Coordinates of C-alpha atoms in Angstrom, one line a residue:
M1 CA -0.2 -0.2 0.3
A2 CA 1.6 3.7 -0.7
S3 CA 2.6 5.9 1.8
A4 CA 0.1 9.0 2.5
A5 CA 3.1 11.2 3.6
P6 CA 4.2 12.5 0.0
E7 CA 0.4 13.5 -0.8
A8 CA 0.9 15.0 2.8
E9 CA 3.8 17.1 1.7
K10 CA 2.2 17.9 -1.8
K11 CA -0.7 19.4 0.0
E12 CA 1.4 22.0 2.2
E13 CA 3.5 23.0 -0.5
E14 CA 0.4 23.6 -2.2
Q15 CA -1.1 25.4 1.2
E16 CA -2.7 28.8 0.7
Q17 CA -0.5 31.5 2.2
V18 CA -2.5 34.3 4.6
V19 CA -0.6 37.5 5.1
N20 CA -2.5 39.8 7.2
P21 CA -1.7 41.8 10.6
W22 CA -2.8 39.4 12.5
E23 CA -1.4 36.0 10.7
V24 CA 1.3 34.7 8.5
S25 CA 1.4 31.5 7.4
A26 CA 2.9 29.7 3.9
G27 CA 3.2 25.9 3.1
K28 CA 6.7 24.1 2.9
G29 CA 8.1 26.5 0.4
G30 CA 7.3 29.6 2.7
I31 CA 6.3 33.4 1.7
D32 CA 5.7 33.9 -1.6
Y33 CA 7.0 37.4 -2.2
D34 CA 6.2 38.1 -5.9
K35 CA 2.5 36.1 -5.4
L36 CA 2.4 39.0 -2.1
V37 CA 3.2 41.8 -4.5
D38 CA 0.8 40.7 -7.2
Q39 CA -2.0 40.2 -4.7
F40 CA -1.7 43.6 -2.6
G41 CA -1.5 45.0 -6.0
C42 CA 2.2 47.2 -4.7
Q43 CA 5.1 47.9 -6.6
R44 CA 8.2 46.0 -6.5
L45 CA 11.7 48.3 -5.3
D46 CA 14.3 48.0 -8.1
A47 CA 17.6 49.1 -8.7
T48 CA 16.7 52.5 -9.7
I49 CA 14.6 53.9 -6.8
I50 CA 17.4 52.5 -4.7
D51 CA 20.1 54.6 -6.1
R52 CA 18.2 57.5 -6.3
I53 CA 17.4 57.0 -2.6
G54 CA 21.3 57.5 -2.3
R55 CA 21.6 59.9 -4.6
L56 CA 19.3 62.5 -3.0
S57 CA 20.3 61.5 0.7
G58 CA 23.6 61.5 -0.2
R59 CA 24.8 58.7 2.0
P60 CA 24.8 54.7 0.8
P61 CA 21.6 52.9 0.7
H62 CA 20.8 51.0 3.8
R63 CA 21.9 47.4 3.7
F64 CA 18.3 46.7 4.0
L65 CA 17.7 48.2 0.7
R66 CA 20.8 46.9 -1.2
R67 CA 20.6 42.9 0.3
G68 CA 16.3 43.4 -0.4
L69 CA 15.3 42.9 2.8
F70 CA 12.9 45.9 1.7
F71 CA 11.6 45.0 -1.5
A72 CA 8.3 46.7 -2.5
H73 CA 6.3 50.5 -2.3
R74 CA 3.6 52.6 -2.8
D75 CA 4.1 55.5 -4.4
L76 CA 7.6 56.3 -3.2
N77 CA 8.8 58.0 -6.4
E78 CA 6.1 60.6 -5.6
I79 CA 7.7 61.1 -2.4
L80 CA 11.2 61.5 -3.6
D81 CA 10.3 64.0 -6.6
L82 CA 8.8 65.8 -3.6
Y83 CA 11.7 65.8 -1.6
E84 CA 13.7 66.6 -4.9
K85 CA 11.9 69.5 -5.2
G86 CA 12.6 70.9 -1.8
E87 CA 9.4 69.6 -0.1
K88 CA 9.0 67.7 3.1
F89 CA 7.8 64.7 4.6
Y90 CA 7.1 62.7 7.6
L91 CA 7.6 59.2 8.6
Y92 CA 5.4 57.2 10.4
T93 CA 5.7 53.4 11.5
G94 CA 4.4 51.6 15.2
R95 CA 4.8 49.1 16.6
G96 CA 1.9 46.5 18.7
P97 CA 3.3 45.6 22.7
S98 CA 2.7 42.1 23.0
S99 CA 5.8 40.9 24.6
E100 CA 8.5 42.9 26.7
A101 CA 11.1 43.5 24.5
L102 CA 11.8 43.8 20.8
H103 CA 13.7 40.7 18.9
L104 CA 15.2 41.1 15.9
G105 CA 12.0 41.1 13.7
H106 CA 10.5 43.8 15.6
L107 CA 13.7 45.8 14.6
V108 CA 14.3 45.9 11.4
P109 CA 11.2 48.8 10.4
F110 CA 12.7 51.0 13.2
M111 CA 16.1 50.4 12.3
F112 CA 15.3 51.4 8.5
T113 CA 13.3 54.6 10.1
K114 CA 16.3 55.7 12.1
Y115 CA 18.1 55.5 8.7
L116 CA 15.2 57.4 6.5
Q117 CA 15.0 59.7 9.4
D118 CA 18.8 60.7 9.6
A119 CA 19.4 60.6 5.6
F120 CA 16.2 63.2 4.8
K121 CA 16.1 65.0 8.2
V122 CA 12.2 64.7 8.9
P123 CA 9.9 64.1 11.7
L124 CA 8.6 61.1 12.7
V125 CA 5.6 59.6 14.5
I126 CA 5.5 56.1 16.6
Q127 CA 2.3 54.9 17.3
L128 CA 1.7 52.1 20.1
T129 CA -1.4 50.0 19.2
D130 CA -1.9 49.2 23.1
D131 CA -5.5 49.1 22.1
E132 CA -5.1 46.4 19.8
K133 CA -3.2 44.2 21.5
F134 CA -6.1 44.4 24.3
L135 CA -8.5 43.4 21.6
W136 CA -6.2 40.8 19.7
K137 CA -4.7 39.3 22.4
N138 CA -5.6 38.0 25.8
L139 CA -4.7 41.3 27.6
T140 CA -6.0 43.5 29.9
V141 CA -5.8 46.9 29.5
E142 CA -3.2 47.4 31.8
E143 CA -1.0 45.2 30.9
S144 CA -1.4 46.1 27.3
K145 CA -0.4 49.4 28.6
R146 CA 2.6 48.5 30.8
L147 CA 3.8 46.6 27.6
A148 CA 3.2 49.9 25.6
R149 CA 5.7 51.4 27.9
E150 CA 8.3 49.0 27.9
N151 CA 8.7 48.8 24.0
A152 CA 9.2 52.3 23.9
K153 CA 12.3 52.0 25.9
D154 CA 13.5 49.6 22.9
I155 CA 12.8 52.0 20.3
I156 CA 14.2 55.2 22.3
A157 CA 17.3 52.8 22.3
C158 CA 17.3 52.6 18.7
G159 CA 18.7 56.6 18.8
F160 CA 15.9 58.3 16.7
D161 CA 16.5 62.3 16.6
I162 CA 14.7 63.4 19.8
D163 CA 13.8 67.1 18.6
R164 CA 11.7 65.2 15.6
T165 CA 10.4 62.0 16.7
F166 CA 6.7 61.8 18.7
I167 CA 5.9 58.2 20.0
F168 CA 2.6 57.5 21.4
S169 CA 0.3 55.3 22.8
D170 CA -3.4 54.6 21.4
F171 CA -4.6 54.7 25.1
N172 CA -3.3 57.8 26.1
F173 CA -3.1 60.0 23.0
V174 CA -6.4 59.0 21.3
G175 CA -9.3 62.1 21.2
G176 CA -9.2 65.5 19.4
A177 CA -8.0 65.8 16.0
F178 CA -7.0 62.0 15.9
Y179 CA -10.6 60.6 16.6
E180 CA -11.9 63.4 14.8
N181 CA -9.9 61.7 11.7
M182 CA -10.8 58.3 12.9
V183 CA -14.5 59.1 12.6
K184 CA -14.2 60.6 9.0
V185 CA -12.4 57.1 8.2
A186 CA -14.7 55.0 9.5
R187 CA -17.6 56.2 7.6
C188 CA -16.1 56.0 4.7
V189 CA -15.6 51.8 4.8
T190 CA -18.3 49.8 5.1
Y191 CA -18.7 46.6 7.0
N192 CA -18.8 44.4 3.4
K193 CA -15.0 46.6 2.6
V194 CA -13.5 46.0 6.0
V195 CA -14.9 42.3 5.8
G196 CA -12.9 41.7 2.4
I197 CA -9.8 43.7 3.1
F198 CA -9.1 42.0 6.5
G199 CA -11.3 38.8 6.9
F200 CA -13.4 38.9 9.6
T201 CA -16.5 36.9 10.7
P202 CA -19.4 37.4 12.1
E203 CA -18.0 35.7 15.6
D204 CA -15.5 38.6 15.9
H205 CA -16.1 41.2 18.1
I206 CA -16.8 44.6 17.0
G207 CA -13.8 45.9 18.7
K208 CA -12.0 44.2 16.1
S209 CA -13.7 46.0 13.1
S210 CA -13.9 49.1 14.7
F211 CA -9.3 49.5 14.8
P212 CA -8.5 49.6 11.4
P213 CA -9.1 53.4 11.3
V214 CA -7.2 54.0 14.5
Q215 CA -3.7 52.5 12.4
A216 CA -5.1 54.6 9.8
V217 CA -4.9 58.2 11.1
P218 CA -1.5 58.6 11.8
S219 CA -0.7 58.8 8.1
F220 CA -2.7 62.1 8.0
P221 CA -1.1 65.0 9.0
S222 CA -3.9 66.9 10.6
S223 CA -4.1 64.0 13.5
F224 CA -1.3 65.8 15.3
P225 CA -2.1 69.5 15.3
H226 CA 0.5 70.3 17.6
L227 CA 3.3 68.9 15.2
F228 CA 2.0 70.3 11.5
S229 CA -0.4 72.6 12.5
G230 CA -1.5 74.8 8.9
N231 CA 0.0 71.9 7.1
D232 CA -3.0 69.0 6.2
Q233 CA -1.7 68.5 3.1
L234 CA 2.0 67.1 4.2
R235 CA 3.2 63.7 2.4
C236 CA 3.9 60.9 4.9
L237 CA 6.1 57.9 4.2
I238 CA 5.3 54.3 6.3
P239 CA 8.3 52.1 6.7
C240 CA 6.5 48.5 7.5
A241 CA 6.4 45.0 7.2
I242 CA 4.3 43.4 4.3
D243 CA 1.8 41.9 6.5
Q244 CA 0.8 45.8 7.2
D245 CA -0.5 46.4 3.8
P246 CA -3.8 46.0 4.4
Y247 CA -4.2 49.1 6.9
F248 CA -3.3 51.2 4.2
R249 CA -4.8 49.8 1.7
M250 CA -7.7 50.9 3.3
T251 CA -6.5 54.4 3.9
R252 CA -5.3 55.0 0.4
D253 CA -8.5 54.2 -0.7
V254 CA -10.1 56.5 2.2
A255 CA -7.7 59.6 2.1
P256 CA -8.7 61.6 -1.6
R257 CA -12.4 61.5 -0.4
I258 CA -11.8 63.1 3.2
G259 CA -9.3 65.6 1.5
Y260 CA -6.1 64.2 2.6
Q261 CA -2.7 62.7 0.6
K262 CA -2.6 59.3 0.1
P263 CA 0.3 57.9 2.5
S264 CA 3.3 56.2 0.5
L265 CA 4.9 53.0 1.7
I266 CA 8.4 51.3 1.5
E267 CA 7.7 47.6 2.9
S268 CA 9.5 44.5 4.0
R269 CA 10.0 41.1 4.0
F270 CA 9.9 39.0 7.2
F271 CA 12.6 38.4 9.3
P272 CA 13.6 34.5 8.7
A273 CA 13.7 32.0 11.8
L274 CA 16.6 31.5 13.7
Q275 CA 15.3 28.1 14.3
V276 CA 17.9 25.2 13.4
N277 CA 16.2 21.8 14.0
L278 CA 19.2 19.6 15.2
F279 CA 17.5 16.1 14.8
S280 CA 16.9 16.8 11.2
E281 CA 18.9 14.4 8.8

């Protein structure tokens, strides 16, 4: 009787990959990034753009660019066009605090964001989504806030420009102009749309479907009147891992409808696992 093992291995290899902000899985061959670029509709970073970053910044392109760790983008050339004309932009990245400390994979976007801030001398906002982790993880509000504070220490240790960097947690900051933008976004996104983007099910509590506007609006400068007052059309560049793309596909769809510029993105692969199977043949 033939073994069922080859058939099982074939099914594993053909398993549909899942990449979203809360789940990343693939078959035995790992993540197919070419397929992901086509599925998400972003663009590949090529040597022309990488060389242009080096030329405009006056410093060698970061090793994460040269080695292909950051590999995809949305409208990055538009940001570079503006910078070449003498206009500024700002950076936005973030962290969902679900552990005591950041590991190497968590540090990738922060290390690269520091390079961008130093290279282009631009402001940066860093969002700590402690509310998201309360909604998705088995954490109390108090524990989520504590982890955000602990993670902030690791982020600060990356050496960002203290005069150009604003770090905030959602539990402590959401309100005022930030909340006004949240409800503007929320009114533009139907429940069917958010289910299509994020895959929510009828069993998911409503907190999950209400969260995406929270992560969307830091890409609008009017969410931070104490930083960007009178500059509501300032462009935003978001360095992030590719799994965060769904949030910003939604954001880019909504932005022109509420009078704002679409954010641009530069997106990384996932940091490879470091485990070694000592018992493999």
